[in-house]
Amino acid sequence: MTAATAQGVDTGRLKAALDAEAHRIVYDQYLPETTDGLGDELRCISEVDRAHLVMLTERGIVDADRSAALLRTIGELRDQDFAPVRALPMPRGVYLAYEGHLIAQLGDRIGGILHTGRSRNDLNATTTRLKTRAPYRALLDAVDRLAGVLLAKAEEYRDVVMPAYTHGQPAVPIGYGHYLAGIAAGVLRAYRSLLDAGRQLDVNPLGAGAIGGTSVPIDPRRTAELLGFDSAAPNSVDAVASRDFVLELLSASAVLGVVLARAGRDLSTWTSEEFGLLRVGDTLVGSSSMMPQKRNPFLLEHIQGRSSASLGAFVAAASAMTTGGYTNAIAVGTEAVRHLWPGLRGTTDAVTLLSLVVAGTEPERDRMERRAVDGFTSATYLAERLVLDGTPFRAAHHQVGETVLGALETGRSLEDAAAFDAVEDGALAPDRVMAACAHGGGPGSTAGGIHALTARLDALRAESAARSARWSDGAALLSQAVAEAVTSCRQK
């Protein structure tokens, strides 16, 4: 037995290992949880603190020396990955343990100024948005990649003829590329919805206090700028009460998940031995522990399973939110919100797996075309030719139906069985029919459709990049402001 065989790489029939990215998604679920939830929370809190202190200093609410001392100590904690805070008991939550550490280090006169003009309520509303940025960004990047793969493969396979199916039966001839472009259209709508849903992520709730704002003359627009938000919340009640962005993101992700699941079902059917229309590459299939002959496109099952993650999360989050009044509420800010990140992660995994499968799957061209012929998919086109030659549609429909029946009884193709003056020789070949169906967004218009979808993707990509750039610019601006505040005090 070779080393490769021992590791499960060479199964006899399969000679390649599972794609590394697919392996991470499918099998890392069995590894211990590696996300650092406490660290993520502390990093977001400290980021908000830095922006808040810069703003308080600029407004003259806190003197520069005390602010600089706090900023230096917060910076040291960040460099230490918050090790001193991690070791503390947290009977009243993460923030109060963290603030208590700063007060213990610097004294109440310095450490005690941190919470000026704010509450844990608006702080939590702000940090939730900051924590959502990374998984939201990951989902957008995955959707962007999937859309690009679908459109690239749609162009590559634009002229590959296959039967479209309705009710599981061959219907009309289309291109495999036309089908992929159709899926791309659904993915791009979801991309648009996700970007729209993310707008509430860009509203800064900091400054709303517990629920009634504050009498301290703070400047939420400045903290918004430093944290990469594009606006400040105009109403303090809404700022701390609402987590609607959670529902909006999960809703958009759930709709995307439906598209993914439906595509996964099609591909699962078409990759079966009975259909044999598609072949998935060896790095994207699995074998059987018992049956040596198997090539299982099992990633498609994971796509179908994970595509519903956001739907389940939406139901759970919405159900939790309905129990809380329109104020700061644990049911809303904690219990509902906790469903967001697993929902986004599951959808991201499904999107990534579908990208891999679409990129690594090739159509069985001859088989596809043979099924288009044997399925009499040119029958509708034949009926339409008779209509354009003057036959009423229902009569044409009946005549062609009888022709198909006769072809089945005699074992002939539709082309051989048809004897209509309105149809020239060779006109019923599926590729010619496909090309002729250029109206109503049919396969004859695929090239133009791909061009339009590509332009839409470019616009969405630019909007997504602009949002990410604002977040990065805010982080850079904040780091610069903190450095200047600390340096200016040292030079005094």
CSV table of C-alpha atoms in Angstrom, one decimal:
chain,number,residue,atom,x,y,z
A,1,MET,CA,0.0,0.0,0.0
A,2,THR,CA,1.5,3.4,-1.0
A,3,ALA,CA,1.5,6.4,1.2
A,4,ALA,CA,-1.0,8.1,-1.1
A,5,THR,CA,-3.4,5.2,-0.8
A,6,ALA,CA,-3.0,5.1,3.0
A,7,GLN,CA,-4.0,8.8,3.1
A,8,GLY,CA,-7.0,8.2,1.0
A,9,VAL,CA,-5.7,10.1,-2.0
A,10,ASP,CA,-5.5,7.1,-4.4
A,11,THR,CA,-8.7,5.0,-4.1
A,12,GLY,CA,-7.9,2.9,-7.1
A,13,ARG,CA,-10.4,4.7,-9.3
A,14,LEU,CA,-9.7,8.2,-8.0
A,15,LYS,CA,-6.1,9.4,-8.3
A,16,ALA,CA,-6.5,12.9,-6.9
A,17,ALA,CA,-7.1,14.3,-3.5
A,18,LEU,CA,-10.2,16.4,-2.7
A,19,ASP,CA,-9.7,20.1,-3.5
A,20,ALA,CA,-8.1,21.8,-0.4
A,21,GLU,CA,-10.7,24.5,-0.1
A,22,ALA,CA,-13.6,22.0,-0.3
A,23,HIS,CA,-11.8,19.8,2.2
A,24,ARG,CA,-11.6,22.8,4.7
A,25,ILE,CA,-15.3,23.5,4.3
A,26,VAL,CA,-16.5,19.9,4.5
A,27,TYR,CA,-14.2,18.4,7.1
A,28,ASP,CA,-13.0,21.2,9.4
A,29,GLN,CA,-16.4,21.1,11.0
A,30,TYR,CA,-15.1,18.2,12.9
A,31,LEU,CA,-12.2,20.1,14.4
A,32,PRO,CA,-12.3,22.1,17.6
A,33,GLU,CA,-13.8,25.6,17.3
A,34,THR,CA,-10.9,28.0,16.4
A,35,THR,CA,-12.7,31.3,16.3
A,36,ASP,CA,-11.6,33.7,19.1
A,37,GLY,CA,-14.9,35.2,20.1
A,38,LEU,CA,-13.5,36.9,23.2
A,39,GLY,CA,-10.6,38.3,21.2
A,40,ASP,CA,-13.0,39.6,18.5
A,41,GLU,CA,-15.2,41.3,21.1
A,42,LEU,CA,-12.2,43.0,22.8
A,43,ARG,CA,-10.7,44.1,19.5
A,44,CYS,CA,-14.0,45.7,18.4
A,45,ILE,CA,-14.5,47.3,21.8
A,46,SER,CA,-11.0,48.8,21.8
A,47,GLU,CA,-11.5,50.1,18.3
A,48,VAL,CA,-14.6,51.9,19.3
A,49,ASP,CA,-12.8,53.2,22.4
A,50,ARG,CA,-10.0,54.6,20.3
A,51,ALA,CA,-12.4,56.5,18.1
A,52,HIS,CA,-14.4,57.7,21.0
A,53,LEU,CA,-11.4,59.0,22.9
A,54,VAL,CA,-10.1,60.8,19.8
A,55,MET,CA,-13.5,62.5,19.4
A,56,LEU,CA,-13.8,63.4,23.1
A,57,THR,CA,-10.3,65.0,22.9
A,58,GLU,CA,-11.0,66.9,19.7
A,59,ARG,CA,-14.3,68.2,21.2
A,60,GLY,CA,-12.4,69.4,24.4
A,61,ILE,CA,-14.5,67.1,26.6
A,62,VAL,CA,-11.4,65.1,27.8
A,63,ASP,CA,-8.0,66.6,28.1
A,64,ALA,CA,-5.3,65.4,25.7
A,65,ASP,CA,-2.9,64.0,28.4
A,66,ARG,CA,-5.5,61.7,30.0
A,67,SER,CA,-6.7,60.6,26.6
A,68,ALA,CA,-3.2,59.8,25.4
A,69,ALA,CA,-2.5,57.7,28.5
A,70,LEU,CA,-5.6,55.7,27.9
A,71,LEU,CA,-4.8,55.3,24.2
A,72,ARG,CA,-1.3,54.1,25.0
A,73,THR,CA,-2.6,51.5,27.5
A,74,ILE,CA,-5.3,50.3,25.0
A,75,GLY,CA,-2.6,50.0,22.4
A,76,GLU,CA,-0.5,47.9,24.7
A,77,LEU,CA,-3.4,45.6,25.4
A,78,ARG,CA,-4.1,45.2,21.7
A,79,ASP,CA,-0.4,44.3,21.1
A,80,GLN,CA,-0.7,41.7,23.9
A,81,ASP,CA,-3.9,40.3,22.4
A,82,PHE,CA,-5.6,41.4,25.6
A,83,ALA,CA,-3.9,38.7,27.7
A,84,PRO,CA,-4.3,40.6,31.0
A,85,VAL,CA,-8.0,41.0,30.4
A,86,ARG,CA,-8.5,37.4,29.3
A,87,ALA,CA,-7.2,36.2,32.6
A,88,LEU,CA,-9.8,38.3,34.6
A,89,PRO,CA,-13.1,37.0,35.9
A,90,MET,CA,-16.0,38.5,34.1
A,91,PRO,CA,-19.1,38.3,36.3
A,92,ARG,CA,-20.7,41.4,34.7
A,93,GLY,CA,-19.6,40.9,31.2
A,94,VAL,CA,-16.6,41.5,28.9
A,95,TYR,CA,-16.7,45.3,28.8
A,96,LEU,CA,-16.8,46.0,32.5
A,97,ALA,CA,-13.9,43.6,33.1
A,98,TYR,CA,-12.0,45.4,30.4
A,99,GLU,CA,-12.8,48.8,31.7
A,100,GLY,CA,-12.0,47.7,35.2
A,101,HIS,CA,-8.6,46.6,34.1
A,102,LEU,CA,-7.9,50.0,32.6
A,103,ILE,CA,-9.1,51.8,35.8
A,104,ALA,CA,-6.9,49.4,37.9
A,105,GLN,CA,-3.9,50.3,35.7
A,106,LEU,CA,-4.4,54.0,35.3
A,107,GLY,CA,-6.6,55.0,38.2
A,108,ASP,CA,-10.2,56.3,38.1
A,109,ARG,CA,-9.1,59.8,37.0
A,110,ILE,CA,-7.8,58.4,33.7
A,111,GLY,CA,-9.5,55.0,33.3
A,112,GLY,CA,-12.8,56.3,34.4
A,113,ILE,CA,-13.2,58.8,31.5
A,114,LEU,CA,-13.6,56.1,28.9
A,115,HIS,CA,-17.3,55.7,29.2
A,116,THR,CA,-18.0,59.4,29.0
A,117,GLY,CA,-21.1,60.1,26.9
A,118,ARG,CA,-21.9,56.5,26.1
A,119,SER,CA,-23.5,53.3,27.4
A,120,ARG,CA,-23.0,49.6,26.9
A,121,ASN,CA,-26.2,49.7,24.8
A,122,ASP,CA,-24.8,52.0,22.0
A,123,LEU,CA,-21.4,50.3,22.4
A,124,ASN,CA,-22.9,46.9,21.8
A,125,ALA,CA,-24.9,48.1,18.8
A,126,THR,CA,-21.7,49.5,17.4
A,127,THR,CA,-19.4,46.5,18.0
A,128,THR,CA,-22.0,44.2,16.5
A,129,ARG,CA,-21.8,46.0,13.3
A,130,LEU,CA,-18.0,45.9,13.4
A,131,LYS,CA,-17.9,42.2,14.1
A,132,THR,CA,-20.3,41.6,11.2
A,133,ARG,CA,-18.0,43.3,8.6
A,134,ALA,CA,-15.6,40.4,8.2
A,135,PRO,CA,-18.1,37.6,7.6
A,136,TYR,CA,-20.2,39.9,5.5
A,137,ARG,CA,-17.2,40.8,3.4
A,138,ALA,CA,-16.3,37.1,3.1
A,139,LEU,CA,-19.9,36.4,1.8
A,140,LEU,CA,-19.7,39.2,-0.7
A,141,ASP,CA,-16.3,38.0,-2.0
A,142,ALA,CA,-17.7,34.5,-2.3
A,143,VAL,CA,-20.8,35.7,-4.2
A,144,ASP,CA,-18.6,37.9,-6.4
A,145,ARG,CA,-16.4,34.9,-7.2
A,146,LEU,CA,-19.4,32.6,-8.0
A,147,ALA,CA,-20.9,35.2,-10.3
A,148,GLY,CA,-17.6,35.5,-12.1
A,149,VAL,CA,-17.2,31.7,-12.5
A,150,LEU,CA,-20.8,31.3,-13.7
A,151,LEU,CA,-20.3,34.0,-16.4
A,152,ALA,CA,-16.9,32.7,-17.5
A,153,LYS,CA,-18.3,29.2,-17.9
A,154,ALA,CA,-21.5,30.5,-19.5
A,155,GLU,CA,-19.3,32.1,-22.2
A,156,GLU,CA,-17.1,29.0,-22.5
A,157,TYR,CA,-20.1,26.6,-23.0
A,158,ARG,CA,-22.4,29.0,-24.8
A,159,ASP,CA,-22.7,26.8,-27.8
A,160,VAL,CA,-23.0,23.4,-26.0
A,161,VAL,CA,-26.5,22.2,-26.7
A,162,MET,CA,-28.6,20.5,-24.0
A,163,PRO,CA,-32.2,20.0,-23.3
A,164,ALA,CA,-33.9,22.4,-20.9
A,165,TYR,CA,-36.1,20.4,-18.6
A,166,THR,CA,-39.6,21.2,-17.3
A,167,HIS,CA,-41.3,18.7,-14.9
A,168,GLY,CA,-38.3,16.5,-15.3
A,169,GLN,CA,-38.8,16.0,-19.0
A,170,PRO,CA,-36.9,17.3,-22.0
A,171,ALA,CA,-38.5,20.6,-23.1
A,172,VAL,CA,-36.6,22.8,-25.6
A,173,PRO,CA,-33.0,23.0,-26.7
A,174,ILE,CA,-30.8,25.5,-24.9
A,175,GLY,CA,-27.1,26.0,-24.3
A,176,TYR,CA,-25.4,24.8,-21.1
A,177,GLY,CA,-24.0,28.3,-21.1
A,178,HIS,CA,-27.5,29.7,-21.2
A,179,TYR,CA,-28.4,27.7,-18.2
A,180,LEU,CA,-25.4,28.9,-16.3
A,181,ALA,CA,-26.1,32.5,-17.2
A,182,GLY,CA,-29.6,32.0,-15.8
A,183,ILE,CA,-28.1,31.0,-12.5
A,184,ALA,CA,-25.8,33.9,-12.7
A,185,ALA,CA,-28.7,36.3,-13.0
A,186,GLY,CA,-30.2,34.9,-9.8
A,187,VAL,CA,-26.8,35.2,-8.0
A,188,LEU,CA,-26.4,38.8,-9.1
A,189,ARG,CA,-29.8,39.7,-7.8
A,190,ALA,CA,-28.7,38.2,-4.5
A,191,TYR,CA,-25.5,40.3,-4.7
A,192,ARG,CA,-27.6,43.4,-5.1
A,193,SER,CA,-29.8,42.5,-2.2
A,194,LEU,CA,-26.8,41.8,0.0
A,195,LEU,CA,-25.3,45.1,-0.8
A,196,ASP,CA,-28.6,46.8,0.0
A,197,ALA,CA,-29.0,44.9,3.2
A,198,GLY,CA,-25.6,46.0,4.3
A,199,ARG,CA,-26.5,49.7,4.2
A,200,GLN,CA,-27.6,49.6,7.9
A,201,LEU,CA,-24.1,48.3,8.7
A,202,ASP,CA,-22.8,51.7,7.7
A,203,VAL,CA,-24.9,53.6,10.2
A,204,ASN,CA,-23.1,54.6,13.4
A,205,PRO,CA,-25.2,54.0,16.6
A,206,LEU,CA,-22.5,55.3,18.9
A,207,GLY,CA,-23.8,58.3,20.8
A,208,ALA,CA,-27.3,57.0,21.4
A,209,GLY,CA,-26.3,56.1,25.0
A,210,ALA,CA,-28.6,53.9,26.9
A,211,ILE,CA,-31.6,55.0,24.7
A,212,GLY,CA,-32.0,58.7,25.2
A,213,GLY,CA,-28.7,60.1,23.8
A,214,THR,CA,-26.5,62.2,26.0
A,215,SER,CA,-26.1,65.8,27.2
A,216,VAL,CA,-22.4,65.5,26.7
A,217,PRO,CA,-21.6,67.5,23.4
A,218,ILE,CA,-20.2,64.5,21.5
A,219,ASP,CA,-19.9,64.3,17.7
A,220,PRO,CA,-21.2,61.0,16.3
A,221,ARG,CA,-20.3,62.0,12.8
A,222,ARG,CA,-16.6,62.1,13.8
A,223,THR,CA,-16.7,58.6,15.3
A,224,ALA,CA,-18.6,57.5,12.2
A,225,GLU,CA,-15.7,58.7,10.1
A,226,LEU,CA,-13.1,57.2,12.2
A,227,LEU,CA,-14.9,53.8,12.3
A,228,GLY,CA,-15.6,53.7,8.6
A,229,PHE,CA,-19.4,54.3,8.8
A,230,ASP,CA,-21.0,56.7,6.3
A,231,SER,CA,-23.6,58.3,8.7
A,232,ALA,CA,-24.7,58.6,12.3
A,233,ALA,CA,-28.0,57.2,13.6
A,234,PRO,CA,-30.5,60.1,13.7
A,235,ASN,CA,-32.7,58.6,16.5
A,236,SER,CA,-31.4,57.2,19.8
A,237,VAL,CA,-34.2,54.8,20.4
A,238,ASP,CA,-33.9,53.2,17.0
A,239,ALA,CA,-30.1,53.1,17.3
A,240,VAL,CA,-30.1,50.8,20.4
A,241,ALA,CA,-33.4,49.0,19.8
A,242,SER,CA,-32.9,47.9,16.2
A,243,ARG,CA,-30.8,45.1,14.8
A,244,ASP,CA,-32.8,45.0,11.6
A,245,PHE,CA,-29.6,44.7,9.6
A,246,VAL,CA,-29.3,41.2,11.0
A,247,LEU,CA,-32.7,40.2,9.6
A,248,GLU,CA,-32.0,41.9,6.3
A,249,LEU,CA,-28.6,40.2,5.8
A,250,LEU,CA,-30.1,36.8,6.7
A,251,SER,CA,-33.1,37.4,4.5
A,252,ALA,CA,-30.9,38.3,1.5
A,253,SER,CA,-28.7,35.3,2.2
A,254,ALA,CA,-31.7,33.0,2.5
A,255,VAL,CA,-33.0,34.0,-0.9
A,256,LEU,CA,-29.5,33.4,-2.3
A,257,GLY,CA,-29.5,30.0,-0.6
A,258,VAL,CA,-32.7,29.0,-2.4
A,259,VAL,CA,-30.9,29.8,-5.7
A,260,LEU,CA,-27.9,27.7,-4.6
A,261,ALA,CA,-30.1,24.7,-3.5
A,262,ARG,CA,-32.0,24.7,-6.8
A,263,ALA,CA,-28.8,24.8,-8.8
A,264,GLY,CA,-27.4,22.0,-6.6
A,265,ARG,CA,-30.4,19.9,-7.3
A,266,ASP,CA,-30.1,20.3,-11.1
A,267,LEU,CA,-26.4,19.5,-11.0
A,268,SER,CA,-27.0,16.5,-8.8
A,269,THR,CA,-29.5,15.1,-11.3
A,270,TRP,CA,-27.4,15.8,-14.4
A,271,THR,CA,-24.2,14.3,-12.9
A,272,SER,CA,-26.0,11.0,-12.1
A,273,GLU,CA,-25.1,8.0,-14.2
A,274,GLU,CA,-28.6,7.8,-15.6
A,275,PHE,CA,-28.4,11.3,-17.0
A,276,GLY,CA,-24.7,11.6,-17.6
A,277,LEU,CA,-24.9,15.2,-18.9
A,278,LEU,CA,-22.1,16.5,-16.7
A,279,ARG,CA,-18.8,15.1,-15.3
A,280,VAL,CA,-17.3,16.6,-12.1
A,281,GLY,CA,-13.5,16.5,-11.9
A,282,ASP,CA,-11.8,14.0,-9.6
A,283,THR,CA,-10.7,16.7,-7.1
A,284,LEU,CA,-14.4,17.4,-6.4
A,285,VAL,CA,-15.8,14.0,-5.9
A,286,GLY,CA,-15.5,11.3,-3.3
A,287,SER,CA,-15.3,7.6,-3.3
A,288,SER,CA,-17.0,5.0,-1.1
A,289,SER,CA,-15.4,3.3,1.8
A,290,MET,CA,-16.9,0.0,0.6
A,291,MET,CA,-17.7,0.3,-3.1
A,292,PRO,CA,-14.6,0.7,-5.3
A,293,GLN,CA,-16.4,1.9,-8.4
A,294,LYS,CA,-18.1,5.0,-6.9
A,295,ARG,CA,-17.5,8.6,-8.0
A,296,ASN,CA,-19.8,10.6,-5.7
A,297,PRO,CA,-20.4,14.3,-6.4
A,298,PHE,CA,-21.1,14.7,-2.7
A,299,LEU,CA,-20.2,18.4,-2.5
A,300,LEU,CA,-23.5,19.1,-4.2
A,301,GLU,CA,-25.2,17.6,-1.2
A,302,HIS,CA,-23.3,19.9,1.1
A,303,ILE,CA,-24.3,22.8,-1.1
A,304,GLN,CA,-28.0,21.8,-0.7
A,305,GLY,CA,-27.6,21.3,3.0
A,306,ARG,CA,-25.7,24.5,3.9
A,307,SER,CA,-27.7,26.7,1.5
A,308,SER,CA,-30.5,26.8,4.1
A,309,ALA,CA,-28.3,28.0,7.0
A,310,SER,CA,-29.4,31.6,6.6
A,311,LEU,CA,-33.1,30.6,6.3
A,312,GLY,CA,-32.9,28.8,9.7
A,313,ALA,CA,-30.9,31.6,11.2
A,314,PHE,CA,-33.5,34.2,10.0
A,315,VAL,CA,-36.4,32.3,11.5
A,316,ALA,CA,-34.5,31.9,14.8
A,317,ALA,CA,-33.4,35.6,14.9
A,318,ALA,CA,-36.8,37.0,13.9
A,319,SER,CA,-38.5,34.8,16.5
A,320,ALA,CA,-36.2,36.1,19.2
A,321,MET,CA,-36.7,39.7,18.2
A,322,THR,CA,-40.4,39.5,18.4
A,323,THR,CA,-40.2,38.9,22.2
A,324,GLY,CA,-38.4,42.2,22.9
A,325,GLY,CA,-39.9,45.7,23.1
A,326,TYR,CA,-38.6,48.5,20.9
A,327,THR,CA,-35.8,49.4,23.3
A,328,ASN,CA,-32.4,47.9,24.2
A,329,ALA,CA,-33.3,44.2,24.8
A,330,ILE,CA,-31.1,41.1,25.4
A,331,ALA,CA,-33.5,39.1,23.2
A,332,VAL,CA,-32.7,41.4,20.3
A,333,GLY,CA,-29.1,42.5,20.8
A,334,THR,CA,-27.8,39.1,22.1
A,335,GLU,CA,-30.1,36.2,21.5
A,336,ALA,CA,-31.2,37.2,18.0
A,337,VAL,CA,-27.8,38.5,16.8
A,338,ARG,CA,-26.0,35.2,17.7
A,339,HIS,CA,-27.7,33.5,14.8
A,340,LEU,CA,-26.2,35.9,12.3
A,341,TRP,CA,-22.7,34.7,12.0
A,342,PRO,CA,-23.4,31.0,11.6
A,343,GLY,CA,-26.0,31.8,9.0
A,344,LEU,CA,-23.6,33.9,7.0
A,345,ARG,CA,-20.9,31.3,7.3
A,346,GLY,CA,-23.1,28.5,6.1
A,347,THR,CA,-24.2,30.4,3.1
A,348,THR,CA,-20.6,31.5,2.3
A,349,ASP,CA,-19.6,27.8,2.4
A,350,ALA,CA,-22.4,26.8,0.0
A,351,VAL,CA,-21.5,29.7,-2.4
A,352,THR,CA,-17.8,28.7,-2.3
A,353,LEU,CA,-18.6,25.0,-2.9
A,354,LEU,CA,-20.8,25.8,-5.9
A,355,SER,CA,-18.0,28.0,-7.4
A,356,LEU,CA,-15.6,25.0,-7.2
A,357,VAL,CA,-18.1,22.6,-8.7
A,358,VAL,CA,-19.1,24.8,-11.6
A,359,ALA,CA,-15.5,25.6,-12.3
A,360,GLY,CA,-14.5,21.9,-12.1
A,361,THR,CA,-17.4,20.4,-14.1
A,362,GLU,CA,-17.5,19.7,-17.8
A,363,PRO,CA,-20.5,19.0,-20.0
A,364,GLU,CA,-20.7,15.7,-21.8
A,365,ARG,CA,-21.3,17.4,-25.1
A,366,ASP,CA,-22.4,14.4,-27.2
A,367,ARG,CA,-24.6,13.1,-24.6
A,368,MET,CA,-26.3,16.5,-24.1
A,369,GLU,CA,-27.0,16.9,-27.8
A,370,ARG,CA,-28.2,13.3,-28.1
A,371,ARG,CA,-30.7,13.9,-25.3
A,372,ALA,CA,-31.9,17.1,-27.0
A,373,VAL,CA,-32.6,15.1,-30.2
A,374,ASP,CA,-34.1,12.0,-28.5
A,375,GLY,CA,-36.2,14.2,-26.3
A,376,PHE,CA,-37.8,15.9,-29.4
A,377,THR,CA,-36.9,19.3,-28.0
A,378,SER,CA,-37.3,20.9,-31.4
A,379,ALA,CA,-41.0,20.2,-31.5
A,380,THR,CA,-42.1,23.7,-30.2
A,381,TYR,CA,-39.9,25.3,-32.9
A,382,LEU,CA,-41.6,23.2,-35.5
A,383,ALA,CA,-45.0,24.2,-34.3
A,384,GLU,CA,-43.9,27.9,-34.4
A,385,ARG,CA,-42.7,27.5,-38.0
A,386,LEU,CA,-46.2,26.2,-39.0
A,387,VAL,CA,-47.8,29.2,-37.2
A,388,LEU,CA,-45.6,31.6,-39.1
A,389,ASP,CA,-46.6,29.8,-42.2
A,390,GLY,CA,-50.3,30.5,-41.5
A,391,THR,CA,-51.5,27.6,-39.3
A,392,PRO,CA,-53.3,28.5,-36.1
A,393,PHE,CA,-51.1,27.6,-33.1
A,394,ARG,CA,-53.5,25.0,-31.5
A,395,ALA,CA,-53.8,23.2,-34.9
A,396,ALA,CA,-50.0,23.4,-35.3
A,397,HIS,CA,-49.6,22.0,-31.7
A,398,HIS,CA,-51.8,19.1,-32.6
A,399,GLN,CA,-50.1,18.3,-35.9
A,400,VAL,CA,-46.6,18.3,-34.3
A,401,GLY,CA,-47.9,16.2,-31.4
A,402,GLU,CA,-49.1,13.6,-33.9
A,403,THR,CA,-45.7,13.8,-35.7
A,404,VAL,CA,-43.9,13.1,-32.4
A,405,LEU,CA,-46.1,10.2,-31.7
A,406,GLY,CA,-45.5,8.7,-35.1
A,407,ALA,CA,-41.8,9.2,-34.7
A,408,LEU,CA,-41.9,7.3,-31.4
A,409,GLU,CA,-43.9,4.5,-32.9
A,410,THR,CA,-41.5,4.1,-35.9
A,411,GLY,CA,-38.2,4.8,-34.0
A,412,ARG,CA,-37.4,7.9,-36.1
A,413,SER,CA,-36.2,11.3,-35.1
A,414,LEU,CA,-38.4,14.4,-35.4
A,415,GLU,CA,-36.4,15.5,-38.3
A,416,ASP,CA,-37.0,12.3,-40.2
A,417,ALA,CA,-40.7,12.1,-39.3
A,418,ALA,CA,-41.5,15.7,-40.1
A,419,ALA,CA,-42.7,16.5,-43.6
A,420,PHE,CA,-43.8,20.1,-43.6
A,421,ASP,CA,-43.1,22.6,-46.3
A,422,ALA,CA,-42.6,25.3,-43.7
A,423,VAL,CA,-39.4,23.6,-42.5
A,424,GLU,CA,-36.2,23.2,-44.5
A,425,ASP,CA,-33.9,20.3,-44.2
A,426,GLY,CA,-31.7,20.5,-41.1
A,427,ALA,CA,-33.7,23.3,-39.5
A,428,LEU,CA,-34.8,21.1,-36.6
A,429,ALA,CA,-31.2,20.3,-35.5
A,430,PRO,CA,-31.1,21.4,-31.8
A,431,ASP,CA,-28.2,23.8,-32.4
A,432,ARG,CA,-30.0,25.6,-35.1
A,433,VAL,CA,-33.2,25.8,-33.1
A,434,MET,CA,-31.3,27.1,-30.1
A,435,ALA,CA,-29.7,29.9,-32.3
A,436,ALA,CA,-33.1,30.8,-33.8
A,437,CYS,CA,-34.7,31.3,-30.3
A,438,ALA,CA,-33.2,34.7,-29.8
A,439,HIS,CA,-36.4,36.4,-28.6
A,440,GLY,CA,-37.7,36.7,-25.0
A,441,GLY,CA,-34.2,36.1,-23.6
A,442,GLY,CA,-33.9,32.8,-25.3
A,443,PRO,CA,-30.6,30.9,-25.9
A,444,GLY,CA,-30.1,32.7,-29.2
A,445,SER,CA,-29.5,35.9,-27.2
A,446,THR,CA,-27.1,34.3,-24.7
A,447,ALA,CA,-24.0,36.3,-25.8
A,448,GLY,CA,-25.8,39.6,-25.3
A,449,GLY,CA,-27.2,38.4,-22.0
A,450,ILE,CA,-23.8,37.4,-20.7
A,451,HIS,CA,-22.5,40.9,-21.7
A,452,ALA,CA,-25.3,42.6,-19.8
A,453,LEU,CA,-24.8,40.4,-16.7
A,454,THR,CA,-21.0,41.1,-16.8
A,455,ALA,CA,-21.7,44.8,-16.8
A,456,ARG,CA,-24.0,44.3,-13.8
A,457,LEU,CA,-21.3,42.4,-12.0
A,458,ASP,CA,-18.8,45.1,-12.6
A,459,ALA,CA,-21.1,47.7,-11.1
A,460,LEU,CA,-21.8,45.6,-8.1
A,461,ARG,CA,-18.1,44.8,-7.7
A,462,ALA,CA,-17.3,48.5,-7.7
A,463,GLU,CA,-20.0,49.3,-5.1
A,464,SER,CA,-18.7,46.5,-2.9
A,465,ALA,CA,-15.1,47.6,-3.2
A,466,ALA,CA,-16.1,51.2,-2.3
A,467,ARG,CA,-17.7,50.0,0.9
A,468,SER,CA,-14.6,47.9,1.9
A,469,ALA,CA,-12.4,50.9,1.0
A,470,ARG,CA,-14.4,53.1,3.3
A,471,TRP,CA,-13.9,50.6,6.2
A,472,SER,CA,-10.1,50.4,5.4
A,473,ASP,CA,-9.8,54.2,5.1
A,474,GLY,CA,-11.6,54.6,8.5
A,475,ALA,CA,-9.2,52.2,10.2
A,476,ALA,CA,-6.2,54.0,8.7
A,477,LEU,CA,-7.6,57.4,9.6
A,478,LEU,CA,-8.2,56.2,13.2
A,479,SER,CA,-4.8,54.8,13.6
A,480,GLN,CA,-3.3,58.0,12.3
A,481,ALA,CA,-5.4,60.1,14.7
A,482,VAL,CA,-4.4,57.9,17.7
A,483,ALA,CA,-0.7,58.0,16.8
A,484,GLU,CA,-0.9,61.8,16.5
A,485,ALA,CA,-2.7,62.1,19.9
A,486,VAL,CA,-0.1,59.9,21.6
A,487,THR,CA,2.9,61.5,20.0
A,488,SER,CA,1.8,65.0,20.6
A,489,CYS,CA,1.5,64.4,24.4
A,490,ARG,CA,4.9,62.7,24.5
A,491,GLN,CA,6.5,65.8,22.9
A,492,LYS,CA,5.1,68.2,25.5
